[in-house]
PDB file of C-alpha atoms in Angstrom:
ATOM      1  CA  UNK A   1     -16.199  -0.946 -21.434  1.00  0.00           C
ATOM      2  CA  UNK A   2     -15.079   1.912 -19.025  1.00  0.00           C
ATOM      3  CA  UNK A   3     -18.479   1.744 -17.148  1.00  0.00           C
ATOM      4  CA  UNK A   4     -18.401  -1.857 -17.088  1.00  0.00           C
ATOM      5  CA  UNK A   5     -15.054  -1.849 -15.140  1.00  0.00           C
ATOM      6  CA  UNK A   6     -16.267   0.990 -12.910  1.00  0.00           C
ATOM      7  CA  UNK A   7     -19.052  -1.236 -11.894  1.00  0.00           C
ATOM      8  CA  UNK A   8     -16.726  -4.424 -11.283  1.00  0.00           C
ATOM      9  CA  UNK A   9     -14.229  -2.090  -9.218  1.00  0.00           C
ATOM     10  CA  UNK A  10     -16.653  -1.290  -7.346  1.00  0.00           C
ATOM     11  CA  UNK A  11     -17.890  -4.509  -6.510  1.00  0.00           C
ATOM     12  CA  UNK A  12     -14.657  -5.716  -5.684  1.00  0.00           C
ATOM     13  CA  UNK A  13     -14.100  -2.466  -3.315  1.00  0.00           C
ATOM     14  CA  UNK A  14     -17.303  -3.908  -1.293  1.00  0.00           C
ATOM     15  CA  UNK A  15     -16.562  -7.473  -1.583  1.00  0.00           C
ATOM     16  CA  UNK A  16     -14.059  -9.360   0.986  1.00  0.00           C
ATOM     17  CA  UNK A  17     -14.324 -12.782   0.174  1.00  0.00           C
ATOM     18  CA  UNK A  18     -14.086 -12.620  -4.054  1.00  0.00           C
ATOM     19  CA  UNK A  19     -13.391 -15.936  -5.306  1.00  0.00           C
ATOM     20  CA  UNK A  20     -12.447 -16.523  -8.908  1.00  0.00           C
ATOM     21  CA  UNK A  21     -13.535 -19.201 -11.276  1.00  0.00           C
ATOM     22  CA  UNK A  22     -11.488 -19.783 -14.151  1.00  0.00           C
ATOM     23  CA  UNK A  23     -10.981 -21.524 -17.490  1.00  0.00           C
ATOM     24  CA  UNK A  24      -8.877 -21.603 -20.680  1.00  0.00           C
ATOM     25  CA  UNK A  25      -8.992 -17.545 -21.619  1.00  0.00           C
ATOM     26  CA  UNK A  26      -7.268 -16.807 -18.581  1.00  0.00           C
ATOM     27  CA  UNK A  27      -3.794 -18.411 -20.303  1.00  0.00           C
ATOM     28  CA  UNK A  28      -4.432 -17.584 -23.535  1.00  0.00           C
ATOM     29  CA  UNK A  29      -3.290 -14.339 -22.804  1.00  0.00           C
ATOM     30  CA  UNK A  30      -0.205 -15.886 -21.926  1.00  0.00           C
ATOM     31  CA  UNK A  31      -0.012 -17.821 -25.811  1.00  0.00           C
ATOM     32  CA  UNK A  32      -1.038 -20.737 -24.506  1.00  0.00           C
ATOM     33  CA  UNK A  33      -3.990 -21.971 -26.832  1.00  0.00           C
ATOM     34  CA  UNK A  34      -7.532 -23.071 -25.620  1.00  0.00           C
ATOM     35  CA  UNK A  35      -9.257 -26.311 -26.932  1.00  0.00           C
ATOM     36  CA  UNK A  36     -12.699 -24.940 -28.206  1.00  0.00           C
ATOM     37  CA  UNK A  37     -11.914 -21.476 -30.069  1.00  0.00           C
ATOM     38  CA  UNK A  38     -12.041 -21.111 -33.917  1.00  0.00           C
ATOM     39  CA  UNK A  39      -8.022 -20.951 -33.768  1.00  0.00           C
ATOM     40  CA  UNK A  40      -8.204 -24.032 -30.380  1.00  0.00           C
ATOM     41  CA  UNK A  41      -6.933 -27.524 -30.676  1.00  0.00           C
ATOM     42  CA  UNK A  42     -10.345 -29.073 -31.285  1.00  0.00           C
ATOM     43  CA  UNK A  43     -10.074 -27.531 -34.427  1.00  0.00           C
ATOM     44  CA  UNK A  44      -7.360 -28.158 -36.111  1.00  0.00           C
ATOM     45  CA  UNK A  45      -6.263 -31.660 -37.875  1.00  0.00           C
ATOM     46  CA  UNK A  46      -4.017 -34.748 -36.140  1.00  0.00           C
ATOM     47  CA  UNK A  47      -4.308 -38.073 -37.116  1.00  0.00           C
ATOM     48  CA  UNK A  48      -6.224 -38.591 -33.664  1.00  0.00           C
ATOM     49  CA  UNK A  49      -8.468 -36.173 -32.447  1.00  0.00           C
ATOM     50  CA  UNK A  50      -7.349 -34.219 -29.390  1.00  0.00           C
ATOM     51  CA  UNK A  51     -10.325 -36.056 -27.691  1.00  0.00           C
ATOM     52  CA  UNK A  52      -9.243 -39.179 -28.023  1.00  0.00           C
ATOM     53  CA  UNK A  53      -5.830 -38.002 -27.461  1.00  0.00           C
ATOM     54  CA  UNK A  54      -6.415 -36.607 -24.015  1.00  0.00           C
ATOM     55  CA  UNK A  55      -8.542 -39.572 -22.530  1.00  0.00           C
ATOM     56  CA  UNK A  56      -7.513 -42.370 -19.736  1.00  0.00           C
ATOM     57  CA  UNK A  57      -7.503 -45.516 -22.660  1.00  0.00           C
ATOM     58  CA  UNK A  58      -5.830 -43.245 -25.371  1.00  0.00           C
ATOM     59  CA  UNK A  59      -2.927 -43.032 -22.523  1.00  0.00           C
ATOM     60  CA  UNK A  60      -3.059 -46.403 -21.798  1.00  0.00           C
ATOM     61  CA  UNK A  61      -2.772 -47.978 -25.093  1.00  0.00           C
ATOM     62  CA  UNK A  62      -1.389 -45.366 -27.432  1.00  0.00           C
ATOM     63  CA  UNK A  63       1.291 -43.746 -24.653  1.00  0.00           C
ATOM     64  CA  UNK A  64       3.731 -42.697 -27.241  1.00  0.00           C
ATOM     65  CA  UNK A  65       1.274 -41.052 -29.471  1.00  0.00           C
ATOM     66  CA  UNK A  66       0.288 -39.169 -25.800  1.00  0.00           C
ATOM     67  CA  UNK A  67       3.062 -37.975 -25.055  1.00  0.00           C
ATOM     68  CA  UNK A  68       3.742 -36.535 -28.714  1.00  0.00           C
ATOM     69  CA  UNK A  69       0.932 -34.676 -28.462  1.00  0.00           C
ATOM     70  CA  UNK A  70       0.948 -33.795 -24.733  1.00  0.00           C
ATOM     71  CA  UNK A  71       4.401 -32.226 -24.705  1.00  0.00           C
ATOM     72  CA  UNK A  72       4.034 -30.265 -27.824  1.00  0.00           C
ATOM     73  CA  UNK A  73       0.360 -29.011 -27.637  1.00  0.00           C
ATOM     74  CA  UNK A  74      -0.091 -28.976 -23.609  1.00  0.00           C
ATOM     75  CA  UNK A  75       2.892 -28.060 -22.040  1.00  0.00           C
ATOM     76  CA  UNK A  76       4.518 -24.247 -22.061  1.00  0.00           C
ATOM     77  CA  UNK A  77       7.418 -24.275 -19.751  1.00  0.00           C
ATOM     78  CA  UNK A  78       7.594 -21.764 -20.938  1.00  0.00           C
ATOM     79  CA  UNK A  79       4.774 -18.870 -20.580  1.00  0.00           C
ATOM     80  CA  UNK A  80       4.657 -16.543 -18.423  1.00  0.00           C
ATOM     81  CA  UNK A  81       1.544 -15.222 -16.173  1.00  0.00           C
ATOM     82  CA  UNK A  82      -0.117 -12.317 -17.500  1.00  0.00           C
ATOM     83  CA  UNK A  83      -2.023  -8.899 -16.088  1.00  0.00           C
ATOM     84  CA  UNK A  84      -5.180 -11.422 -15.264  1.00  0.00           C
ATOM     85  CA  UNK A  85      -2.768 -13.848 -12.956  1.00  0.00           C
ATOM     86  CA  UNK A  86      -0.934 -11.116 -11.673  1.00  0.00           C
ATOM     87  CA  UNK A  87      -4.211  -9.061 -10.661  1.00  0.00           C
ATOM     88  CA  UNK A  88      -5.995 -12.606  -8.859  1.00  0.00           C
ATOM     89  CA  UNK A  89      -2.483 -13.089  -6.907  1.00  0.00           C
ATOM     90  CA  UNK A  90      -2.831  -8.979  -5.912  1.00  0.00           C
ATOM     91  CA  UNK A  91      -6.289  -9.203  -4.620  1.00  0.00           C
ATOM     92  CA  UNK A  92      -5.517 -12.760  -2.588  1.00  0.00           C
ATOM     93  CA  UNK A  93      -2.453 -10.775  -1.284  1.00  0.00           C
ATOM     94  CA  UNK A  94      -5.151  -7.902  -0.084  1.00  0.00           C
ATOM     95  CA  UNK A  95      -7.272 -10.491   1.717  1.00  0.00           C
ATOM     96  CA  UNK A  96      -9.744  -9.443  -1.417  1.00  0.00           C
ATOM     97  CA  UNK A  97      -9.685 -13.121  -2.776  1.00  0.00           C
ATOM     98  CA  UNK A  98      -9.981 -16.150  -0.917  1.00  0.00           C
ATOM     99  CA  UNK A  99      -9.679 -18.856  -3.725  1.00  0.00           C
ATOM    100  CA  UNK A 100      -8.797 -19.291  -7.338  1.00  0.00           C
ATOM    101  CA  UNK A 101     -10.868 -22.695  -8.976  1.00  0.00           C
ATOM    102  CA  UNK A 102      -9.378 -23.433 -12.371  1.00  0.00           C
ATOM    103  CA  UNK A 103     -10.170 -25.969 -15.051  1.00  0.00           C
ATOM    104  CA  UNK A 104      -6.414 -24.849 -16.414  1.00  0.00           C
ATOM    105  CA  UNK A 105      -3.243 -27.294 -15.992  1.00  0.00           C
ATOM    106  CA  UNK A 106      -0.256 -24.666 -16.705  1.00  0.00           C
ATOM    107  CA  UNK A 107       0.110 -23.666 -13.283  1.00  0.00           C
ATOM    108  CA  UNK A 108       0.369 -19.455 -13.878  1.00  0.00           C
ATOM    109  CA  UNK A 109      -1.651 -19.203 -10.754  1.00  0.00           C
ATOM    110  CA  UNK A 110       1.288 -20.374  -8.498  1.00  0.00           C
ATOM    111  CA  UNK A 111       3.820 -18.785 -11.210  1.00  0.00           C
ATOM    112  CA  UNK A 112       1.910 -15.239 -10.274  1.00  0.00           C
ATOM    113  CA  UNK A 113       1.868 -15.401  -6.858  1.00  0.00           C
ATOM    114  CA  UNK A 114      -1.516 -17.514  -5.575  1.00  0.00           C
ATOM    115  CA  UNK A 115      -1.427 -19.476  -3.076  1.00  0.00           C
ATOM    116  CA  UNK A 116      -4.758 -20.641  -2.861  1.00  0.00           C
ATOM    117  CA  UNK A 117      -5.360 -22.332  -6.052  1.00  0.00           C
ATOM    118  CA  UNK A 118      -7.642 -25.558  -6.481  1.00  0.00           C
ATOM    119  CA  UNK A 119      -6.940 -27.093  -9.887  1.00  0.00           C
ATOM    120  CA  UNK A 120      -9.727 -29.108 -10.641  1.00  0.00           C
ATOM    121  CA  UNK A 121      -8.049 -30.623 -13.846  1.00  0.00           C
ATOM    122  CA  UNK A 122      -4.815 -31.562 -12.163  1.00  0.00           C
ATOM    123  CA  UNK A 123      -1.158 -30.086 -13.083  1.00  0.00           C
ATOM    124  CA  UNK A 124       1.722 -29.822 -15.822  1.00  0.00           C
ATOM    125  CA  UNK A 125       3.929 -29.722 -12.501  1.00  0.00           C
ATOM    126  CA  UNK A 126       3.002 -32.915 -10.995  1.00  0.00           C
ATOM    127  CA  UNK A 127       3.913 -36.082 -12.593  1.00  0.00           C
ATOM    128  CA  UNK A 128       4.264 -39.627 -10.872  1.00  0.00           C
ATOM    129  CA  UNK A 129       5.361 -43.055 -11.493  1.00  0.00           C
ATOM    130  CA  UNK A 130       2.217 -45.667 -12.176  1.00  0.00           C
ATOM    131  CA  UNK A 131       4.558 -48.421 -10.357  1.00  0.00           C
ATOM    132  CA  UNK A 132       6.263 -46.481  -6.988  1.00  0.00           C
ATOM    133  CA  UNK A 133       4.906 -43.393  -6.873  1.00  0.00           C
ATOM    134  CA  UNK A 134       7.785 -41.297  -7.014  1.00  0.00           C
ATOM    135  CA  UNK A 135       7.810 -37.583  -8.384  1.00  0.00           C
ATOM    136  CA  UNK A 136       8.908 -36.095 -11.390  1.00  0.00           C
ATOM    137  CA  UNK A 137       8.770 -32.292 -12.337  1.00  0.00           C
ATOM    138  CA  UNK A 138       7.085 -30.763 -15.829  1.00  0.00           C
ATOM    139  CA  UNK A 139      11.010 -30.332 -17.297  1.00  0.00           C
ATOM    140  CA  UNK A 140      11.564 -33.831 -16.567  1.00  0.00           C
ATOM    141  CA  UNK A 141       8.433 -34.887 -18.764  1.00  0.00           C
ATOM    142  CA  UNK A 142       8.987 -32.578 -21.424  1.00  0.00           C
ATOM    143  CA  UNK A 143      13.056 -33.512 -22.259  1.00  0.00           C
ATOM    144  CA  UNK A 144      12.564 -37.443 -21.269  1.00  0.00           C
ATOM    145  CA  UNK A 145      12.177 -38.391 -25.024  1.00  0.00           C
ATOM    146  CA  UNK A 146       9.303 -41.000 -25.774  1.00  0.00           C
ATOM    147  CA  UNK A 147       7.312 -42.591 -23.302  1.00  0.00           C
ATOM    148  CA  UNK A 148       9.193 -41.112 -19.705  1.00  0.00           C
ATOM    149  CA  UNK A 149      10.313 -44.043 -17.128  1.00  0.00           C
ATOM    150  CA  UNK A 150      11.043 -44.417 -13.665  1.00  0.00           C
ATOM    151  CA  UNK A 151      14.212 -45.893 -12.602  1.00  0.00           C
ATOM    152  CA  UNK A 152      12.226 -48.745 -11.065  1.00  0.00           C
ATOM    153  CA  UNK A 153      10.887 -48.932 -14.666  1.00  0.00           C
ATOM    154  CA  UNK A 154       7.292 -47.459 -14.018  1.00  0.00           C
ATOM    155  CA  UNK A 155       5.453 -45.260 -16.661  1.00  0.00           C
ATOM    156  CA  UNK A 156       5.414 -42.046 -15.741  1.00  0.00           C
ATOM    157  CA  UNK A 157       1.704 -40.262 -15.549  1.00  0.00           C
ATOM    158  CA  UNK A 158       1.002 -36.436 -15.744  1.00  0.00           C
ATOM    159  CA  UNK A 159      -1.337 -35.298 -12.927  1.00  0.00           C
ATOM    160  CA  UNK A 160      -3.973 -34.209 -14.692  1.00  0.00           C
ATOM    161  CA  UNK A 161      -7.277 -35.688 -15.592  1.00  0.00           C
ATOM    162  CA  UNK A 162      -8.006 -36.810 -18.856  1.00  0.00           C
ATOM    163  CA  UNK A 163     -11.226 -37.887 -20.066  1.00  0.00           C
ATOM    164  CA  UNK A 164     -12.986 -41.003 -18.078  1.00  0.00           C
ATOM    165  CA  UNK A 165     -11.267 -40.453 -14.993  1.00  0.00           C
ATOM    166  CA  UNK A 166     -12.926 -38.566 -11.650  1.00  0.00           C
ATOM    167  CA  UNK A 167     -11.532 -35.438 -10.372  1.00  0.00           C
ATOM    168  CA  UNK A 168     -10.131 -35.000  -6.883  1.00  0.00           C
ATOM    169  CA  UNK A 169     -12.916 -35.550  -4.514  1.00  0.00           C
ATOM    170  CA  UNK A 170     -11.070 -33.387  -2.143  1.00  0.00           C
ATOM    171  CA  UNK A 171     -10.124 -30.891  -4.843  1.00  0.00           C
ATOM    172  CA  UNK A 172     -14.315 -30.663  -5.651  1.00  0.00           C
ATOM    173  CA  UNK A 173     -14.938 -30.594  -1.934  1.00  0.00           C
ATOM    174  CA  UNK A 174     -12.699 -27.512  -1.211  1.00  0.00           C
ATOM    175  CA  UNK A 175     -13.738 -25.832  -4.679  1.00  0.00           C
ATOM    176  CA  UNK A 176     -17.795 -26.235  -3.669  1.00  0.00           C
ATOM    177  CA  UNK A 177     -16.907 -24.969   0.213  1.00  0.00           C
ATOM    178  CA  UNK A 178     -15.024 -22.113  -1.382  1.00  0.00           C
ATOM    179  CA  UNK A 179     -17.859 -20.873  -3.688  1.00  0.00           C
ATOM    180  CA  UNK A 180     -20.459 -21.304  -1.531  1.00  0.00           C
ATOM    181  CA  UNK A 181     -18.998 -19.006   1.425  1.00  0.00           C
ATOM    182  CA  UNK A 182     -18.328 -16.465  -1.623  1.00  0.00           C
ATOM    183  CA  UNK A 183     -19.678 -13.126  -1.321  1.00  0.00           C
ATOM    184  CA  UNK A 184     -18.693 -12.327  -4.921  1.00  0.00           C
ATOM    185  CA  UNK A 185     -17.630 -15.374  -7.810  1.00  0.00           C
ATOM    186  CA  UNK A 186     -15.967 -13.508 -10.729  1.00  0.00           C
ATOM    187  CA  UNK A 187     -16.400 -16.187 -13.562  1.00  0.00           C
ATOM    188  CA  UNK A 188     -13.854 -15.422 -16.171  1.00  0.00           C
ATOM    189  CA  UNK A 189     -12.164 -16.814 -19.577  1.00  0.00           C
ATOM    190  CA  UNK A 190     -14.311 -20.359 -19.514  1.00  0.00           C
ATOM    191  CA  UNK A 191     -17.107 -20.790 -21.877  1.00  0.00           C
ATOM    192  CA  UNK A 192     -19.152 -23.191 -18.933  1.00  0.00           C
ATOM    193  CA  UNK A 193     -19.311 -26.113 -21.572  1.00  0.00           C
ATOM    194  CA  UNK A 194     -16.706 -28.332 -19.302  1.00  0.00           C
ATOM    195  CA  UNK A 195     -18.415 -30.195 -16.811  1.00  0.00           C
ATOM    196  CA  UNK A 196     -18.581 -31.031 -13.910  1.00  0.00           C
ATOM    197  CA  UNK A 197     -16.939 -28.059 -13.460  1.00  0.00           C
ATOM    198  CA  UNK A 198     -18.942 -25.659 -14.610  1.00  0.00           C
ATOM    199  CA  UNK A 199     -21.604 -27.486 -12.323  1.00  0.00           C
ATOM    200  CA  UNK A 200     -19.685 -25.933  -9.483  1.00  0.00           C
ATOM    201  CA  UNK A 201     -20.868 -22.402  -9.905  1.00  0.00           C
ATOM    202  CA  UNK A 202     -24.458 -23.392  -8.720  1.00  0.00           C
ATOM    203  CA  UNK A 203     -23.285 -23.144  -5.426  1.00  0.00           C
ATOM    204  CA  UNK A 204     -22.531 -19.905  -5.515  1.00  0.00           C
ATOM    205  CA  UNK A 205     -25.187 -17.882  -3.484  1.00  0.00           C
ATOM    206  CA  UNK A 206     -23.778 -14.839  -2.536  1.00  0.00           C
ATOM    207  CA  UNK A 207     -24.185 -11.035  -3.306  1.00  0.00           C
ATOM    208  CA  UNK A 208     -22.295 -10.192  -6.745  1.00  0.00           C
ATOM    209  CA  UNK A 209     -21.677 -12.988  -9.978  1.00  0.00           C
ATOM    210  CA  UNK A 210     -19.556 -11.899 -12.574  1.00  0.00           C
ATOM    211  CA  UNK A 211     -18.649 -12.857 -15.666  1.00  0.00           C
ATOM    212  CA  UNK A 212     -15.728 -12.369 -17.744  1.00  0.00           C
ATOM    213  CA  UNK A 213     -15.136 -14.023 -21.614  1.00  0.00           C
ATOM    214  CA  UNK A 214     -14.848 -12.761 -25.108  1.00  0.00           C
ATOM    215  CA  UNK A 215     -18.111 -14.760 -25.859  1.00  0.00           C
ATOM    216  CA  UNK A 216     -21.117 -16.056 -24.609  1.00  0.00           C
ATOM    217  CA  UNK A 217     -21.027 -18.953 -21.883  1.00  0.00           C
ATOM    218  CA  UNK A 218     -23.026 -22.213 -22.730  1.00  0.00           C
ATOM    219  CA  UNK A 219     -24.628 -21.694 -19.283  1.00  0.00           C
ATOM    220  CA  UNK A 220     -26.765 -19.171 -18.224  1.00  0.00           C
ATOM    221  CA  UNK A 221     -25.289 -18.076 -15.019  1.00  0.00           C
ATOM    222  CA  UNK A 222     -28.079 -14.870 -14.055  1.00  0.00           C
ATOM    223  CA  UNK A 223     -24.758 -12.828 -14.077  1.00  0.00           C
ATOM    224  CA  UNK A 224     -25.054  -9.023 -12.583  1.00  0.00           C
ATOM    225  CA  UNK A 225     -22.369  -7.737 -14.366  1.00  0.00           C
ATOM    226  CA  UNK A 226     -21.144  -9.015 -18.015  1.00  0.00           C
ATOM    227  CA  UNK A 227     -18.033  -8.140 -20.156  1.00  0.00           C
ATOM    228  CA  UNK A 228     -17.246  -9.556 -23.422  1.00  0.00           C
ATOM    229  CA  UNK A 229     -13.643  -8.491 -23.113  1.00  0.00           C
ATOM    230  CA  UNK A 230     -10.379 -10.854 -22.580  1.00  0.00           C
ATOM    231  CA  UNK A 231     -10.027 -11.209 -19.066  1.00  0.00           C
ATOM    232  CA  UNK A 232      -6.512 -10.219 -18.812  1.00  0.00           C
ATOM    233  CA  UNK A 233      -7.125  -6.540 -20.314  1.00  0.00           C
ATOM    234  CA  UNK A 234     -10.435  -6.022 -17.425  1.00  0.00           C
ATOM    235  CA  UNK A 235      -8.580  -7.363 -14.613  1.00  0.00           C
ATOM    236  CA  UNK A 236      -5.349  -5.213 -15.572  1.00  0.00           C
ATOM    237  CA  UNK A 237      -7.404  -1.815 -15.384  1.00  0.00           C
ATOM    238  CA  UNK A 238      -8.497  -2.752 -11.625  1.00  0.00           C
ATOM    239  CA  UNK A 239      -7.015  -1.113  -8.768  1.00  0.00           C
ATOM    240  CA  UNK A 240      -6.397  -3.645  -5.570  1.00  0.00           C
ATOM    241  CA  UNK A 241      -7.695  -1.505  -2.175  1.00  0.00           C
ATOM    242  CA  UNK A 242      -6.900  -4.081   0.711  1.00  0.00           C
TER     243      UNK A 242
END
């Protein structure tokens, strides 16, 4: 793998406008688990299955059963942002990196440093009343107990999107402007099965595309550099020249 990360260091010594697209195997370095691996949630047995769980009419009719599974499986207050964070955050603070676009909800991006950060799934950190619209942080959500309520008595909803909902239109728009004025898109710890997100790539169109994961990606992405490594342990060996 040594060559491999020559070649990417060099690529990111030559590049000035990196952005980085990211999905679940950038936090599972952090012990927060993924959905799709052999050890992932999709795997493993609940009396619902973590699709239905984490879709708009599951929330609406089953909110209870939601939040069980939300605040045990989905939300690590927890964790802590690891070498692969910390490196992104480096490089943004270098004027290296102009963006981070992740599918990922945990907000270790922020946590690390980034500023930049377009969450295209929504946040942990972000969670507002259905009936007045008022805020509530991730703590509150995770210690409410049962279904969490507003003092006006509105059910509380977690900013992220589940399944049947859109994403942020102006979340996509900045995402697409962002990759498409790329010079280099370092694609890292998503297996491109997610979409539309991984639909978002195809606008990429500039010099260098890299990509990053432990396994193959669903989508062939005409990558010029590949390593099957976790992302955290490449990005960690990668010296930050501004």
């Amino acid at each position: 793998m040594d060559e491999a990360v020559k070649k990417l260091q060099d690529i990111i010594d030559e590049s000035s406008r990196i952005v980085f697209f990211g999905g679940a195997g950038v936090s599972t370095e952090s012990n927060i688990p993924d959905f799709r691996s052999a050890d992932g949630l999709y795997r493993q047995k609940y009396k619902y299955s973590p699709e239905q769980i984490v879709s708009h009419s599951f929330f609406v009719k089953n909110t209870e059963d939601f939040y069980e599974f939300y605040r045990e499986k989905m939300m690590f207050l927890d964790a802590e942002p690891n070498p692969a964070h910390l490196k992104l955050a480096e490089l943004e603070a270098a004027g290296k990196l102009t963006a981070v676009v992740t599918q990922n909800i945990d907000g270790l991006h922020q946590a690390a440093g980034s500023r930049n950060v377009l969450e295209l799934h929504g946040s942990i950190h972000r969670n507002y009343c259905r009936k007045c619209g008022k805020f509530f942080d991730a703590s509150y959500v995770k210690h409410a107990g049962g279904v969490p309520k507003c003092e006006c008595g509105g059910l509380i909803k977690p900013d992220v999107v589940l399944y049947e909902e859109s994403l942020d239109s102006t979340v996509i728009s900045r995402s697409v402007q962002a990759i498409s004025k790329a010079d280099t898109l370092i694609i890292g710890g998503t297996s491109l099965i997610v979409y539309p997100a991984a639909g978002f790539i195809d606008y990429f169109s500039g010099r260098h595309l890299v990509v990053i994961n432990k396994s193959a990606t669903a989508k062939e992405v005409g990558a010029d550099l590949t390593i099957a490594a976790p992302i955290g342990e490449v990005l960690g060996q990668i010296e930050v020249h501004a």
